[in-house]
Short mmCIF file of C-alpha atoms and ligand atoms in Angstrom, two decimals:
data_model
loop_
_atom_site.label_atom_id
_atom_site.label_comp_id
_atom_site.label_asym_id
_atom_site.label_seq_id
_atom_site.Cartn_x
_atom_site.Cartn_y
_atom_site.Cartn_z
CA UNK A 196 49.40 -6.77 -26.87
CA UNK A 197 52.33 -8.74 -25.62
CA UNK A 198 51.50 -8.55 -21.93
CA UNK A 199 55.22 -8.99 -20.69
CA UNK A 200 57.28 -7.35 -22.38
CA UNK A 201 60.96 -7.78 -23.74
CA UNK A 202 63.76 -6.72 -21.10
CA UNK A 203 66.99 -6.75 -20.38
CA UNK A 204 68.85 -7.95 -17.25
CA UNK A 205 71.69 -6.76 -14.86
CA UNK A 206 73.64 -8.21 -12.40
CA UNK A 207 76.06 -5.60 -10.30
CA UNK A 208 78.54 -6.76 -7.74
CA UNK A 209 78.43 -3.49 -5.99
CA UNK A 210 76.16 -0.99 -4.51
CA UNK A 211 77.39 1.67 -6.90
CA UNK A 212 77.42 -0.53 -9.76
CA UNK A 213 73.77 -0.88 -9.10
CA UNK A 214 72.96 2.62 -8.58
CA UNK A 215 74.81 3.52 -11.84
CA UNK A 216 72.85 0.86 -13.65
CA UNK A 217 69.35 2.03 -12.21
CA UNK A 218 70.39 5.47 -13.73
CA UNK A 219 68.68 4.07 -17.24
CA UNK A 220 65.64 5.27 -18.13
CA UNK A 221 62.98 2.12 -17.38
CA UNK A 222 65.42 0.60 -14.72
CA UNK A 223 64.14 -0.79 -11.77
CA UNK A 224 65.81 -2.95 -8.72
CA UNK A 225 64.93 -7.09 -8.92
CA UNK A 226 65.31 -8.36 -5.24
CA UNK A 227 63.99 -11.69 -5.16
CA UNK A 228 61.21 -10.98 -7.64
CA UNK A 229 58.75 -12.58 -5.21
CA UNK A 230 56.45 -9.23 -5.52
CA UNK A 231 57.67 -7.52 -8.48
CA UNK A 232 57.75 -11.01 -10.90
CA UNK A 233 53.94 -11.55 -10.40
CA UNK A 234 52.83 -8.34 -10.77
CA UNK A 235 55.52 -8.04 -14.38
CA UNK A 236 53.38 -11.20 -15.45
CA UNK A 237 50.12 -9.36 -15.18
CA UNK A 238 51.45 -6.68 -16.95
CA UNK A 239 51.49 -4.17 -14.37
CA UNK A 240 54.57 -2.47 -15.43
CA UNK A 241 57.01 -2.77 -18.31
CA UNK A 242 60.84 -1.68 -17.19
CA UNK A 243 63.27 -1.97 -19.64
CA UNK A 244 65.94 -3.24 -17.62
CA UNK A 245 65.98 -5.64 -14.12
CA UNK A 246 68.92 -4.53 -11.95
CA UNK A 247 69.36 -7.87 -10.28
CA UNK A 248 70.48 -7.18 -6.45
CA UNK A 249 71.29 -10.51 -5.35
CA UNK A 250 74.61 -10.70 -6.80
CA UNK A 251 76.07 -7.79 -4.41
CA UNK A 252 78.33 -9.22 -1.81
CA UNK A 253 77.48 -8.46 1.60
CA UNK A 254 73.78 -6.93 1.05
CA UNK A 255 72.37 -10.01 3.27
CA UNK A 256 74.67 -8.90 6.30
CA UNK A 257 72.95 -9.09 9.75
CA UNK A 258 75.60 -7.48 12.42
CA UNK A 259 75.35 -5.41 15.46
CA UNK A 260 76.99 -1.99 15.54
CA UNK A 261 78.99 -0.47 18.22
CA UNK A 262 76.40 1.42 20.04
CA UNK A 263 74.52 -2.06 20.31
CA UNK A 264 71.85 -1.31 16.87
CA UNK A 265 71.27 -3.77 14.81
CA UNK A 266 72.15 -3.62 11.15
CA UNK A 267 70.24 -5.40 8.93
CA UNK A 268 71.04 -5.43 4.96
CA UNK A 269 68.44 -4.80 2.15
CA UNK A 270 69.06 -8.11 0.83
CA UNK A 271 68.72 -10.07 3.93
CA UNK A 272 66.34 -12.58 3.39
CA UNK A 273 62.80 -12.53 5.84
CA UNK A 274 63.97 -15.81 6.89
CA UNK A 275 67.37 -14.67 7.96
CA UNK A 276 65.73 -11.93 9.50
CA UNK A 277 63.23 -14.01 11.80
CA UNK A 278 65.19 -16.30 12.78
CA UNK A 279 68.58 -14.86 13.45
CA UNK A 280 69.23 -14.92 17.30
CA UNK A 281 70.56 -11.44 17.21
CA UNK A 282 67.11 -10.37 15.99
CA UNK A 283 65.12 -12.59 18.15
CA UNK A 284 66.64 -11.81 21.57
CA UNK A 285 67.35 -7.97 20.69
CA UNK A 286 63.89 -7.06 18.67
CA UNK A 287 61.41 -10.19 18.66
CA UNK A 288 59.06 -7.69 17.25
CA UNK A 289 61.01 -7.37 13.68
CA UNK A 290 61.06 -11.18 13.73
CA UNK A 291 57.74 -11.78 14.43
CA UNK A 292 56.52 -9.15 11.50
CA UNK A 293 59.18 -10.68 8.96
CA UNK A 294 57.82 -14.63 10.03
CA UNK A 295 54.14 -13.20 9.64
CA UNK A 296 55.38 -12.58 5.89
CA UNK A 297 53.25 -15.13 3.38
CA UNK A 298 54.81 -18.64 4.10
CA UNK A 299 58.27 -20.32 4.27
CA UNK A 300 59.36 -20.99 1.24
CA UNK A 301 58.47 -17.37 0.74
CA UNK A 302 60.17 -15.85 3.16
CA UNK A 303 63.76 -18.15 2.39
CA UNK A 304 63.98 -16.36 -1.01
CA UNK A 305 62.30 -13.09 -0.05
CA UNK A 306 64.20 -9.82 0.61
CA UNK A 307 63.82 -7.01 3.88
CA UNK A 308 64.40 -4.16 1.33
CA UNK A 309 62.15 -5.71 -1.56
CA UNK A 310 59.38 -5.91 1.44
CA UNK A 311 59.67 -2.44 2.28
CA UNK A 312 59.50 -1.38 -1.50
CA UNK A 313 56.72 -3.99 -2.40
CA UNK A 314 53.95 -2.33 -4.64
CA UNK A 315 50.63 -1.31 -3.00
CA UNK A 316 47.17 -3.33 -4.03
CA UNK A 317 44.28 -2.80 -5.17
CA UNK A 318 41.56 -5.22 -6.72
CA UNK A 319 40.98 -3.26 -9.34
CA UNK A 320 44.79 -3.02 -10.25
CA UNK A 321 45.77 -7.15 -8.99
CA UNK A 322 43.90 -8.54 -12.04
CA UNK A 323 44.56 -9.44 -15.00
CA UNK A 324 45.33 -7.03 -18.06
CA UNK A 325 41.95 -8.04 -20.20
CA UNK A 326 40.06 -7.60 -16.70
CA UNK A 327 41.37 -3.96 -16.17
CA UNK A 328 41.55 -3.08 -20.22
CA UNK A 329 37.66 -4.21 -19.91
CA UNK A 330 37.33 -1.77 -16.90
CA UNK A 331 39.16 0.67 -18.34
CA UNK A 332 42.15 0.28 -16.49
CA UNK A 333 42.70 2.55 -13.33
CA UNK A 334 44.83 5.33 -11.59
CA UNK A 335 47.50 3.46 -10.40
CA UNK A 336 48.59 2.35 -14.34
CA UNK A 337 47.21 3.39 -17.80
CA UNK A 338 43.84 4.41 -16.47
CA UNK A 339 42.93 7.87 -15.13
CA UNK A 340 39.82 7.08 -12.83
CA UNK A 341 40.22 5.70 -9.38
CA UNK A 342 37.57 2.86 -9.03
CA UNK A 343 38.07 2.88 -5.13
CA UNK A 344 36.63 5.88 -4.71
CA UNK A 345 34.73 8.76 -7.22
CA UNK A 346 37.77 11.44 -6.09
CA UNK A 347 40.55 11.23 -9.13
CA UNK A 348 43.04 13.24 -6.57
CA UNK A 349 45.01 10.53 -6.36
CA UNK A 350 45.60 6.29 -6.49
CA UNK A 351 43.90 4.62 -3.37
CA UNK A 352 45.91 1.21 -3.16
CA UNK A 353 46.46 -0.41 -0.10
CA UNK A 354 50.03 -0.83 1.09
CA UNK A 355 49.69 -4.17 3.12
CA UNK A 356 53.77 -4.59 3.93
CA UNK A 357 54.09 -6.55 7.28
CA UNK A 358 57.85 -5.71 8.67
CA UNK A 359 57.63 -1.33 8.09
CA UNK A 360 55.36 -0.71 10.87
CA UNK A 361 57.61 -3.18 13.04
CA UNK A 362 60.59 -1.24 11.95
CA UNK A 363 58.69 2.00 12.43
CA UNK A 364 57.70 1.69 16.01
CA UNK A 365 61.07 0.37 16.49
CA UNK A 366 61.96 3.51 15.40
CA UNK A 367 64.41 1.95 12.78
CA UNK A 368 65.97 4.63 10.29
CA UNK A 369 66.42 3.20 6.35
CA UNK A 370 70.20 4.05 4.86
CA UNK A 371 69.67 4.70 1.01
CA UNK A 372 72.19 5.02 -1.57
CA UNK A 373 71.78 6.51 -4.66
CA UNK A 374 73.22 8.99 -7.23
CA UNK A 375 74.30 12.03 -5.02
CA UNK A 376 75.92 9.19 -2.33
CA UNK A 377 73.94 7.81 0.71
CA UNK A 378 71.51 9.15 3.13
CA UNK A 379 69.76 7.85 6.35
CA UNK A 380 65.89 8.58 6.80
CA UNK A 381 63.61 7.07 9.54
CA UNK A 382 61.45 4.44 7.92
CA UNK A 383 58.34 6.06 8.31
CA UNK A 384 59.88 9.10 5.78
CA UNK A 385 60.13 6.20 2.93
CA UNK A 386 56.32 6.02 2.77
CA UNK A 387 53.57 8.61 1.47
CA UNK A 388 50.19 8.41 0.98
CA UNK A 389 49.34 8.41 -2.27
CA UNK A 390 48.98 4.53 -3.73
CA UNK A 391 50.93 5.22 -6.81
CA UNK A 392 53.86 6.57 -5.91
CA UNK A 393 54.16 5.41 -1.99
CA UNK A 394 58.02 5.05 -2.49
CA UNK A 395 59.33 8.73 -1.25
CA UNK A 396 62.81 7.26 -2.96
CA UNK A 397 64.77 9.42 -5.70
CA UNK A 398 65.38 8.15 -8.81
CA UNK A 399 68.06 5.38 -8.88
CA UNK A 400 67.94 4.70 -4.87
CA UNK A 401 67.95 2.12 -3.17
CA UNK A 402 67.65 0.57 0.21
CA UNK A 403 70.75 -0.65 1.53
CA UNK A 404 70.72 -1.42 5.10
CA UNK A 405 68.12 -0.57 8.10
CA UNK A 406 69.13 0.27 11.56
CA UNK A 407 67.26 -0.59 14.44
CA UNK A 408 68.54 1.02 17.71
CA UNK A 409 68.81 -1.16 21.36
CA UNK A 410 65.60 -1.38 22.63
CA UNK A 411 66.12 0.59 25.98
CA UNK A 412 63.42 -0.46 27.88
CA UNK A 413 60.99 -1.02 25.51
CA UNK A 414 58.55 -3.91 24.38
CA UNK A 415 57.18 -4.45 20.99
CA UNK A 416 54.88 -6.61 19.12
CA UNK A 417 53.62 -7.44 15.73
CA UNK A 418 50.10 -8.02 15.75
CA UNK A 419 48.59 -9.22 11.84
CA UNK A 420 44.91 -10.31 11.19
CA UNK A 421 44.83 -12.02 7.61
CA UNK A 422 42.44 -14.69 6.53
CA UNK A 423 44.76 -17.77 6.16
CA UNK A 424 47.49 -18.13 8.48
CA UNK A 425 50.09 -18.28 6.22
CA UNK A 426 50.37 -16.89 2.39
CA UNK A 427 48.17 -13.67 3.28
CA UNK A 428 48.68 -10.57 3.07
CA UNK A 429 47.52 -8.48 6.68
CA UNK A 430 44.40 -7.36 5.97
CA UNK A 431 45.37 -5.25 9.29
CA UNK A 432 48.57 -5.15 10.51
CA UNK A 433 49.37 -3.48 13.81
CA UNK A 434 53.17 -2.94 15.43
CA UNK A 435 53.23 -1.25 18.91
CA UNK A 436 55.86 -0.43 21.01
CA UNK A 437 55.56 0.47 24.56
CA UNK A 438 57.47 1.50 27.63
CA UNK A 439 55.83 0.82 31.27
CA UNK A 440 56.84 3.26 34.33
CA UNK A 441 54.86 1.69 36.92
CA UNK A 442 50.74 1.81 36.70
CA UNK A 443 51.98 4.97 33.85
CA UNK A 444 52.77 4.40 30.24
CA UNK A 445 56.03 6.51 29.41
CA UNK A 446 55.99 5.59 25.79
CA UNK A 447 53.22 4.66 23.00
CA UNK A 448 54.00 4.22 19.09
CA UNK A 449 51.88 2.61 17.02
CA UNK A 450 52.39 1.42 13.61
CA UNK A 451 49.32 0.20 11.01
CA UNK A 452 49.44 -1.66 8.05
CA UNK A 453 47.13 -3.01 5.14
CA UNK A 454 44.66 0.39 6.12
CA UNK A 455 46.32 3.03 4.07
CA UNK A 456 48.71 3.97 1.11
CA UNK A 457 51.34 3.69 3.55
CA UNK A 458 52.24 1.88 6.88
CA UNK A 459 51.26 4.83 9.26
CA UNK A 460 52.17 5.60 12.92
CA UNK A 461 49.61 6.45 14.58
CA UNK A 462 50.07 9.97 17.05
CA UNK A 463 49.59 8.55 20.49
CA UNK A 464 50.90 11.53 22.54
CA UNK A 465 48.22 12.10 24.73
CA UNK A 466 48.07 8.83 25.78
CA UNK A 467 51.53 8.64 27.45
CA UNK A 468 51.91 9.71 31.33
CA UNK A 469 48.54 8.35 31.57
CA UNK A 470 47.65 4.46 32.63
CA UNK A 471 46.56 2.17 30.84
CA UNK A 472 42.78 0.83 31.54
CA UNK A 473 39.16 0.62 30.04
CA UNK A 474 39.17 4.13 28.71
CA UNK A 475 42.90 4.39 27.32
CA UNK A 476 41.89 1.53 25.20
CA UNK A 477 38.97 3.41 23.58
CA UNK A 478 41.26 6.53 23.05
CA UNK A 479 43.37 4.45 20.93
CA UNK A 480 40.49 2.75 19.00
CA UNK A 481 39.65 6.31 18.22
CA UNK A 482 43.36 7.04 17.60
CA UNK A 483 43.57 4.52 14.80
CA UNK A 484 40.35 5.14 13.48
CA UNK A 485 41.38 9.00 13.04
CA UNK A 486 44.55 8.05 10.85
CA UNK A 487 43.34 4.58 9.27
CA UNK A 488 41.18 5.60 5.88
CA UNK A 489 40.10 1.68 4.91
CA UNK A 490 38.63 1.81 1.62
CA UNK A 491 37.42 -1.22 -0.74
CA UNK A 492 40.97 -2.13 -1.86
CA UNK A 493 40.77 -6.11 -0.95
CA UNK A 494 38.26 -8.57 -1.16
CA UNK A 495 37.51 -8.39 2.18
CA UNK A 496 34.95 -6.02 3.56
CA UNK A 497 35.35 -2.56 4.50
CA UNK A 498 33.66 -2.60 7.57
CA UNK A 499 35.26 -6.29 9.38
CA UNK A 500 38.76 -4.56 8.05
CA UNK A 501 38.09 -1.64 10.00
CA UNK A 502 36.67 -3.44 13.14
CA UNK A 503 39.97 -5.80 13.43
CA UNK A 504 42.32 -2.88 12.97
CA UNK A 505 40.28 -1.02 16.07
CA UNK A 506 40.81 -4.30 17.81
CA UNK A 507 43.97 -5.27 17.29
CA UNK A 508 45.53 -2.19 18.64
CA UNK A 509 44.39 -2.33 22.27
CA UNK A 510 44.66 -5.67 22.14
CA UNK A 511 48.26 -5.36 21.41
CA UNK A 512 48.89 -3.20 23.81
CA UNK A 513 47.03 -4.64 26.40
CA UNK A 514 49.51 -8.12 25.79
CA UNK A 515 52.64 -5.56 26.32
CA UNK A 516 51.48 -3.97 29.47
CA UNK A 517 50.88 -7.45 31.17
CA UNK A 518 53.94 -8.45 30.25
CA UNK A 519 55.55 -5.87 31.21
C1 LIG B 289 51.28 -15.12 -2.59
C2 LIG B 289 51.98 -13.93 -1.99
C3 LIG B 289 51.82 -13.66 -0.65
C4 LIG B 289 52.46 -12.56 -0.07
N1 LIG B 289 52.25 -12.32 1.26
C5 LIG B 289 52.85 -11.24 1.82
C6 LIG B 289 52.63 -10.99 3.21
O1 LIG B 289 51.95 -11.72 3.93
N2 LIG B 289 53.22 -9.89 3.75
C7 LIG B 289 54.02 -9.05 3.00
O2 LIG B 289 54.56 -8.08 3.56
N3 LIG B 289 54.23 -9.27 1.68
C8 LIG B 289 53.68 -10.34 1.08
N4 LIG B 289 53.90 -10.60 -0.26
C9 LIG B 289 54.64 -9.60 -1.08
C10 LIG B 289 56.13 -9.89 -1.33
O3 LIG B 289 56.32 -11.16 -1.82
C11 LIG B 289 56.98 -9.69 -0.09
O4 LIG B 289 56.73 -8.42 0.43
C12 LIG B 289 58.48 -9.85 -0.30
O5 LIG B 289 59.15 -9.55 0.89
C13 LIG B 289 59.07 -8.98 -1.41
O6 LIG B 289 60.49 -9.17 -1.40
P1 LIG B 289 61.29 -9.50 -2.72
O7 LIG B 289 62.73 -9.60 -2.33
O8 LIG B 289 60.73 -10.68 -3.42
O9 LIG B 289 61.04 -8.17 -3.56
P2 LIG B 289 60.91 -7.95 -5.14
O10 LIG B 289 59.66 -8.56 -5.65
O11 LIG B 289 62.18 -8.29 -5.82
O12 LIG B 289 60.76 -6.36 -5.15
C14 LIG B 289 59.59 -5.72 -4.66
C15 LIG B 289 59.67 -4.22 -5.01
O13 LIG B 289 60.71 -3.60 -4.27
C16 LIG B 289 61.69 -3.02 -5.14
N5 LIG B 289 62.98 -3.26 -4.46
C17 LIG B 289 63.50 -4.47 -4.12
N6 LIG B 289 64.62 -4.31 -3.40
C18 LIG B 289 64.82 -2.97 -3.29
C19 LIG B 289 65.82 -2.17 -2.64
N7 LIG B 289 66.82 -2.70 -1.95
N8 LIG B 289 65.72 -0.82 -2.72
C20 LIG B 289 64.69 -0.24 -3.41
N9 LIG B 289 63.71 -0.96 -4.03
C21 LIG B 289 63.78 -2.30 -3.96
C22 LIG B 289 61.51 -3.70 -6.48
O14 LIG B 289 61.88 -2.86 -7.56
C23 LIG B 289 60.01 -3.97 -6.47
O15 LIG B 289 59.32 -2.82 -6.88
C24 LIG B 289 53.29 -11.72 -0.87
C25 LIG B 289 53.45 -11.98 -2.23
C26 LIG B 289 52.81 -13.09 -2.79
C27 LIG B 289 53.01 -13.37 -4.24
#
């Protein structure tokens, strides 16, 4: 079997040259390639045609809009993104998820909009193809057993993207363009839970630009745990965002990564009004154990995964409130 196969290659100047080339069946968007390359060379998909983004003028645009947001393009490289002073003064927390992204030569050619849309992992789908023809393949592609768990309802991969949950407690909104014209949708809407199909895009859409609104009086922080400090994935990921009123918090969101299908926020409602101490801490341990579902997707064990996401939340939080 000729592992990677024969296609063919586009390069649009526009936006809706783009979207009218994704419209062919086997089509599929080619940011830097830093994700999608590797995982072509495995054999772990076989699109027809590459619709190569990074000749579209103006997709790496970093600007601020009138109401103060910041607009950040698709193509925008993770570089750009964490170090651009815009982004650094306005929403450190965006540039310390994009700079916690693999390493630097990495993040100079790798795209904001090809991070969001990175595949979800698995090791029983990040192998090779006579490794997963000998296992019989899985879920995720031309298998139909789940090897992560006995339950065949759906594809268990991990999604282990570092800047979505930034963006998410940030509460950032994703502008996709596609056949029937564009549409805005927070970022946590572009994620499901379901390991094969995490992308809740339409055929032929794309990420354009996100939007992050002025902070207004909130903190943030990027918080990843990972084995190496550079060129690793998170094995848990944790964005939280936080507004202080006094000895009372008067806004929680939580973001998690590298736990589930898809970067989750985590409901943190009862916490807020409340202070923050001993026992608020242990509310949100539970909190994030309640949504988190870590499963034997990585190398790393199930149980240390787990016990670093628990910690890593409070821990976060704990930094924002005494800086606050
Ligand atoms: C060794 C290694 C280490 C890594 N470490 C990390 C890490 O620490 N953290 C992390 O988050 N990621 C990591 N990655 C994954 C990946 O490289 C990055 O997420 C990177 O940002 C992907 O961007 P890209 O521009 O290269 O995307 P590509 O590989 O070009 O695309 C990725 C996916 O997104 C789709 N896509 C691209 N652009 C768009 C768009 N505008 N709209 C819709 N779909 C789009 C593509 O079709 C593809 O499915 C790592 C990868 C490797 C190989």
């Amino acid at each position: 079997m000729n592992i990677l196969a024969d296609f063919r290659t586009h390069r649009p100047a526009t936006l809706a040259d783009a979207v009218a080339a994704l419209d062919a069946d086997g089509a599929v968007p080619l940011a830097a390639g830093t994700d999608l390359l590797p995982n072509l060379r495995r054999g772990l998909g076989q699109p027809e045609v590459l619709v190569d983004l990074g000749g579209i003028d103006g997709l790496g645009t970093i600007s601020t809009l009138a109401d103060g947001s910041l607009r950040i393009g698709a193509g925008a490289t993770l570089e750009a993104v964490a170090e651009h002073a815009l982004v650094r003064a306005g929403w450190p927390a965006l540039s310390q998820a994009a700079e916690a992204v693999a390493g630097p030569t990495h993040r100079a050619a790798a795209t904001l909009g090809g991070n969001l849309c990175q595949d979800t992992r698995c090791i029983f789908y990040n192998q090779s193809e006579w490794w997963r023809a000998g296992n019989g393949y899985c879920l995720k592609y031309r298998g139909d057993k789940c090897h992560v768990i006995v339950k065949n309802d759906r594809c268990y991969a991990t999604y282990h993207g570092d800047v979505a949950p930034a963006l998410m407690v940030l509460d950032a909104r994703a502008e996709l363009v596609g056949p029937t014209g564009r549409r805005s949708v927070a970022v946590a809407e572009l994620f499901r839970e379901d390991g094969a199909g995490h992308l809740a895009l339409n055929r032929g859409e794309l990420v354009a630009a996100v939007e992050v609104p002025p902070a207004d009086g909130w903190t943030a922080a990027y918080a990843k745990a990972r084995i190496r400090d550079a060129v690793d994935f998170p094995l848990a990921g944790v964005a939280v965002a936080l507004r202080r009123d006094g000895d009372r918090i008067a806004g929680l969101r939580v973001a998690i990564t590298g736990s589930n299908s898809a970067p989750l926020l985590v409901p943190t409602d009862e916490l807020v009004g409340g202070g923050w101490d001993g026992a608020a801490a242990e509310a949100l341990a539970q909190l994030v154990r309640k949504t988190s579902n870590v499963l034997k997707t990585t190398v790393t064990g199930v149980g240390y995964r787990r016990r670093v996401l628990l910690a890593l939340a409070p821990r976060t939080v704990d930094a924002l409130w005494q800086g606050s």
